[in-house]
Tab-separated table of C-alpha atoms in Angstrom:
chain	number	residue	atom	x	y	z
A	223	MET	CA	-32.221	-7.509	7.114
A	224	ALA	CA	-30.086	-9.464	9.519
A	225	ARG	CA	-27.313	-7.845	11.379
A	226	ILE	CA	-23.626	-8.598	10.737
A	227	GLU	CA	-22.175	-11.472	12.677
A	228	LEU	CA	-18.470	-11.887	13.267
A	229	ARG	CA	-18.658	-15.589	12.541
A	230	ASP	CA	-19.545	-14.736	8.915
A	231	ALA	CA	-16.770	-12.263	8.560
A	232	THR	CA	-13.126	-12.897	7.602
A	233	ILE	CA	-10.658	-10.227	8.643
A	234	ARG	CA	-7.243	-10.052	6.928
A	235	ILE	CA	-3.930	-8.040	7.042
A	236	LYS	CA	-2.489	-7.480	3.574
A	237	ASP	CA	0.585	-5.905	2.296
A	238	GLY	CA	1.107	-3.954	-0.980
A	239	LEU	CA	3.017	-6.569	-3.061
A	240	SER	CA	2.589	-6.378	-6.870
A	241	GLY	CA	4.618	-7.436	-9.953
A	242	SER	CA	4.977	-10.196	-12.438
A	243	ALA	CA	7.167	-13.065	-13.821
A	244	VAL	CA	7.172	-15.281	-16.830
A	245	ILE	CA	6.989	-19.008	-16.749
A	246	ASN	CA	10.119	-20.606	-18.177
A	247	ASP	CA	9.022	-24.236	-17.987
A	248	THR	CA	6.675	-26.765	-19.425
A	249	PRO	CA	4.149	-27.167	-16.513
A	250	ASP	CA	2.231	-30.453	-15.750
A	251	ALA	CA	-1.223	-30.482	-14.174
A	252	ASN	CA	0.233	-31.998	-10.966
A	253	ASP	CA	3.107	-29.662	-10.596
A	254	THR	CA	3.600	-27.717	-7.340
A	255	ASN	CA	6.702	-25.797	-8.514
A	256	VAL	CA	7.605	-23.877	-11.664
A	257	ASP	CA	10.683	-22.238	-13.203
A	258	ILE	CA	10.358	-18.548	-13.799
A	259	THR	CA	12.235	-15.709	-15.348
A	260	THR	CA	11.856	-11.865	-15.828
A	261	VAL	CA	10.793	-11.369	-12.099
A	262	ASN	CA	9.903	-7.674	-11.595
A	263	LEU	CA	8.343	-6.849	-8.186
A	264	ASN	CA	7.949	-3.647	-6.055
A	265	THR	CA	9.948	-5.245	-3.354
A	266	THR	CA	13.332	-3.986	-2.033
A	267	VAL	CA	15.038	-6.673	-4.194
A	268	SER	CA	12.795	-6.504	-7.205
A	269	ASN	CA	13.726	-10.049	-8.534
A	270	LEU	CA	13.297	-11.861	-5.142
A	271	VAL	CA	9.779	-13.421	-4.720
A	272	PRO	CA	8.706	-13.347	-1.060
A	273	VAL	CA	7.492	-16.632	0.458
A	274	GLY	CA	3.804	-16.142	1.166
A	275	ALA	CA	3.239	-14.026	-2.087
A	276	ARG	CA	0.119	-14.934	-3.952
A	277	PHE	CA	-0.194	-15.007	-7.750
A	278	THR	CA	-2.597	-15.718	-10.632
A	279	VAL	CA	-1.761	-16.811	-14.177
A	280	ASN	CA	-3.002	-15.477	-17.415
A	281	THR	CA	-4.000	-19.030	-18.605
A	282	ALA	CA	-7.402	-19.407	-20.144
A	283	ASN	CA	-9.891	-20.945	-17.650
A	284	ASN	CA	-7.527	-20.641	-14.797
A	285	VAL	CA	-8.998	-18.567	-12.012
A	286	THR	CA	-7.134	-19.983	-9.083
A	287	THR	CA	-4.926	-17.895	-6.718
A	288	TYR	CA	-1.772	-19.655	-5.767
A	289	THR	CA	0.404	-19.097	-2.767
A	290	VAL	CA	4.235	-19.307	-2.811
A	291	THR	CA	5.577	-21.719	-0.129
A	292	ALA	CA	9.297	-21.789	-1.091
A	293	ARG	CA	11.750	-20.292	-3.610
A	294	THR	CA	14.995	-21.043	-5.298
A	295	PRO	CA	17.521	-19.672	-4.512
A	296	ALA	CA	16.332	-19.445	-0.986
A	297	ASN	CA	18.145	-16.167	0.189
A	298	ALA	CA	19.061	-14.138	-2.892
A	299	GLY	CA	17.532	-12.902	-6.203
A	300	PRO	CA	16.915	-13.459	-9.010
A	301	THR	CA	14.262	-16.135	-8.035
A	302	THR	CA	14.310	-18.864	-10.667
A	303	ASN	CA	11.733	-21.365	-9.202
A	304	VAL	CA	8.824	-21.182	-6.851
A	305	THR	CA	7.008	-23.823	-5.048
A	306	PHE	CA	3.398	-23.185	-4.525
A	307	THR	CA	-0.064	-24.448	-3.469
A	308	PRO	CA	-2.459	-25.778	-4.706
A	309	VAL	CA	-1.273	-27.783	-7.714
A	310	TRP	CA	-2.031	-26.421	-11.211
A	311	GLY	CA	-4.936	-28.769	-11.843
A	312	ALA	CA	-6.279	-30.410	-14.989
A	313	THR	CA	-8.277	-27.248	-15.979
A	314	GLY	CA	-6.178	-24.291	-16.942
A	315	THR	CA	-2.729	-25.754	-16.719
A	316	PRO	CA	-0.331	-22.990	-17.831
A	317	SER	CA	2.054	-23.162	-20.803
A	318	ASN	CA	5.647	-21.875	-21.186
A	319	ALA	CA	5.820	-18.025	-21.350
A	320	ASP	CA	2.475	-17.617	-19.545
A	321	VAL	CA	2.596	-14.643	-17.050
A	322	LEU	CA	2.288	-14.760	-13.267
A	323	THR	CA	0.725	-11.739	-11.729
A	324	PHE	CA	1.717	-11.313	-8.075
A	325	GLU	CA	-0.786	-10.082	-5.474
A	326	SER	CA	-0.402	-9.105	-1.790
A	327	CYS	CA	0.736	-11.410	0.931
A	328	GLN	CA	-2.024	-11.821	3.581
A	329	ILE	CA	-2.887	-13.435	6.823
A	330	ASP	CA	-6.349	-14.038	8.504
A	331	ILE	CA	-6.984	-12.779	11.966
A	332	LYS	CA	-8.787	-14.848	14.587
A	333	ILE	CA	-11.153	-12.383	16.435
A	334	GLY	CA	-12.487	-14.838	19.112
A	335	GLU	CA	-14.335	-12.719	21.712
A	336	GLY	CA	-12.758	-9.510	20.332
A	337	ASN	CA	-13.984	-7.079	17.825
A	338	LEU	CA	-13.008	-4.663	15.121
A	339	LYS	CA	-14.201	-1.011	14.968
A	340	TYR	CA	-13.394	1.938	12.735
A	341	THR	CA	-14.549	5.542	12.900
A	342	GLU	CA	-14.935	8.032	10.108
A	343	ASN	CA	-14.281	11.550	11.195
A	344	LYS	CA	-15.425	14.847	9.610
A	345	GLU	CA	-14.521	18.352	10.526
A	346	TYR	CA	-16.817	21.366	9.671
A	347	ASN	CA	-16.221	25.009	10.560
A	348	TYR	CA	-19.425	26.977	11.261
A	349	MET	CA	-18.950	30.559	10.178
A	350	LEU	CA	-20.651	33.490	11.892
A	351	ASP	CA	-22.156	36.693	10.583
A	352	ARG	CA	-22.205	39.228	13.347
A	353	GLY	CA	-22.654	36.511	15.965
A	354	ASP	CA	-25.348	34.504	14.115
A	355	LEU	CA	-24.742	31.200	12.332
A	356	ASP	CA	-24.249	31.949	8.661
A	357	THR	CA	-22.430	29.286	6.525
A	358	VAL	CA	-20.470	26.111	6.857
A	359	ARG	CA	-17.116	25.183	5.396
A	360	GLU	CA	-15.541	21.786	5.377
A	361	GLY	CA	-12.444	21.628	7.591
A	362	ASP	CA	-9.312	19.451	7.277
A	363	GLU	CA	-9.533	15.764	6.395
A	364	LYS	CA	-9.303	13.427	9.343
A	365	PRO	CA	-7.803	9.929	9.237
A	366	LEU	CA	-9.814	6.770	9.842
A	367	ASP	CA	-9.532	5.620	13.515
A	368	VAL	CA	-9.274	1.814	13.761
A	369	SER	CA	-9.186	-0.651	16.729
A	370	LEU	CA	-9.281	-4.384	16.756
A	371	GLU	CA	-8.811	-7.047	19.277
A	372	PHE	CA	-7.669	-10.503	18.170
A	373	VAL	CA	-6.700	-13.860	19.584
A	374	TYR	CA	-3.291	-13.989	21.407
A	375	GLU	CA	-1.571	-17.155	20.149
A	376	PHE	CA	2.143	-16.106	19.565
A	377	VAL	CA	3.674	-12.658	19.239
A	378	THR	CA	6.390	-13.762	16.727
A	379	THR	CA	6.518	-16.313	14.016
A	380	GLY	CA	8.084	-19.719	14.619
A	381	THR	CA	9.709	-22.096	12.109
A	382	SER	CA	7.255	-23.282	9.551
A	383	GLU	CA	4.439	-21.489	11.209
A	384	ALA	CA	1.922	-18.985	9.788
A	385	ILE	CA	2.939	-15.311	10.113
A	386	THR	CA	1.636	-13.744	13.234
A	387	PRO	CA	-0.479	-10.491	13.077
A	388	ILE	CA	2.102	-8.663	15.115
A	389	ASP	CA	4.923	-9.563	12.689
A	390	ALA	CA	2.708	-8.497	9.804
A	391	LEU	CA	1.949	-5.179	11.460
A	392	LYS	CA	5.665	-4.578	12.265
A	393	GLN	CA	7.162	-5.965	8.967
A	394	GLN	CA	9.481	-8.277	10.954
A	395	ASN	CA	10.473	-11.995	11.192
A	396	GLY	CA	8.233	-13.975	8.874
A	397	ALA	CA	6.904	-10.803	7.428
A	398	ALA	CA	10.243	-9.044	6.900
A	399	GLU	CA	9.874	-9.085	3.140
A	400	TRP	CA	6.292	-7.747	3.204
A	401	VAL	CA	5.785	-4.545	1.121
A	402	SER	CA	4.157	-1.447	2.464
A	403	SER	CA	0.692	-0.845	1.223
A	404	SER	CA	1.431	2.848	0.782
A	405	SER	CA	1.982	4.066	-2.848
A	406	ASP	CA	4.800	6.123	-1.364
A	407	GLN	CA	7.410	3.625	-0.288
A	408	CYS	CA	9.254	6.409	1.521
A	409	GLU	CA	6.423	6.633	4.058
A	410	PRO	CA	6.431	4.589	7.235
A	411	TYR	CA	5.468	0.936	6.641
A	412	ALA	CA	1.603	0.411	6.395
A	413	VAL	CA	-0.778	-2.470	5.687
A	414	ASP	CA	-4.365	-2.761	4.459
A	415	ILE	CA	-7.042	-4.317	6.716
A	416	GLU	CA	-9.751	-6.161	4.752
A	417	ILE	CA	-13.007	-7.337	6.146
A	418	GLU	CA	-15.078	-9.800	3.979
A	419	HIS	CA	-18.553	-10.331	5.271
A	420	ASP	CA	-20.184	-13.394	3.599
A	421	PRO	CA	-23.693	-13.916	4.929
A	422	PRO	CA	-24.789	-17.536	4.795
A	423	CYS	CA	-28.453	-16.713	4.191
A	424	GLY	CA	-30.314	-16.797	0.841
A	425	THR	CA	-28.853	-14.768	-1.978
A	426	ALA	CA	-27.230	-11.979	0.223
A	427	GLU	CA	-24.264	-10.481	-1.421
A	428	THR	CA	-20.685	-10.490	0.058
A	429	GLU	CA	-19.555	-7.130	1.279
A	430	THR	CA	-15.835	-6.334	1.317
A	431	THR	CA	-14.522	-3.387	3.401
A	432	VAL	CA	-10.956	-2.195	2.993
A	433	LEU	CA	-9.241	0.020	5.537
A	434	PRO	CA	-6.277	1.225	3.627
A	435	ASP	CA	-2.755	2.217	4.655
A	436	PHE	CA	-3.138	1.317	8.386
A	437	ARG	CA	-0.465	2.025	10.824
A	438	TYR	CA	-0.682	0.900	14.514
A	439	GLU	CA	-0.119	3.472	17.332
A	440	LYS	CA	-0.731	1.217	20.356
A	441	LEU	CA	-0.447	-2.502	21.079
A	442	GLU	CA	-1.825	-4.053	24.299
A	443	PHE	CA	-1.252	-7.586	25.208
A	444	SER	CA	-3.445	-9.418	27.692
A	445	LEU	CA	-2.266	-12.903	28.655
A	446	LYS	CA	-5.203	-13.333	30.971
A	447	ASP	CA	-7.821	-12.720	28.154
A	448	ALA	CA	-5.591	-14.143	25.519
A	449	THR	CA	-6.076	-11.082	23.403
A	450	ILE	CA	-3.938	-8.475	21.635
A	451	SER	CA	-5.593	-5.050	21.192
A	452	VAL	CA	-4.433	-2.748	18.393
A	453	THR	CA	-5.286	0.841	17.714
A	454	GLY	CA	-4.169	3.151	15.034
A	455	LYS	CA	-4.970	5.244	11.988
A	456	CYS	CA	-5.427	4.889	8.257
A	457	ASN	CA	-3.998	7.406	5.824
A	458	ALA	CA	-7.507	7.748	4.355
A	459	SER	CA	-10.709	9.581	5.422
A	460	SER	CA	-13.163	6.784	4.658
A	461	ALA	CA	-13.228	3.014	4.070
A	462	THR	CA	-13.629	1.451	0.696
A	463	VAL	CA	-16.692	-0.720	0.580
A	464	THR	CA	-17.800	-2.946	-2.365
A	465	ARG	CA	-20.669	-5.617	-2.754
A	466	SER	CA	-20.314	-8.708	-4.976
A	467	SER	CA	-22.500	-11.780	-5.646
């Protein structure tokens, strides 16, 4: 079996956005915007659709994931229209009253010469019986340790630019409307890190690894090496790994 190659892996930072809306329009196959109503999201303003949000539609034969590029009104809810990419397309054009299901905002990370590592930790207590090893008990759960080093392009997001990894990690600037991946929104902000390894050889399956509820603890910026190093922990004791064809 061939070893994993970074060139065959896509690494993403994802937030915890979820929710739905209903189409209030008669879409055309070439449309790139749609009127919506009954917006209900897990955002701070529950009827304000974030730019960058992804969604699917429950229309038969439509398996595309769309990305919101603009919204109306621009700065306040409720959102009544979203502009998106790509176009609906001839197959699976939605109808009035079809439902949009929103998914996480996400960005891809350019690793370059860097790397991503994660460590699963276990604690065991070895009990003694009059000085001799006797039995073993499992100790406290330990969080995943994660470190990654990605390409240093910009620290913050500029006008009409893709969100930077730092903004996504800090929930600021272009990522100010991102939603924590934690199920408890009272906890400090967190994101999921997803690694999708898609081997180009034969019929090898794609493997997806999710490091859930990651919070950074240290950022190191190297202008000389053009890299940003991130270390932190996940509020989980192990990664979630799945295989698919």
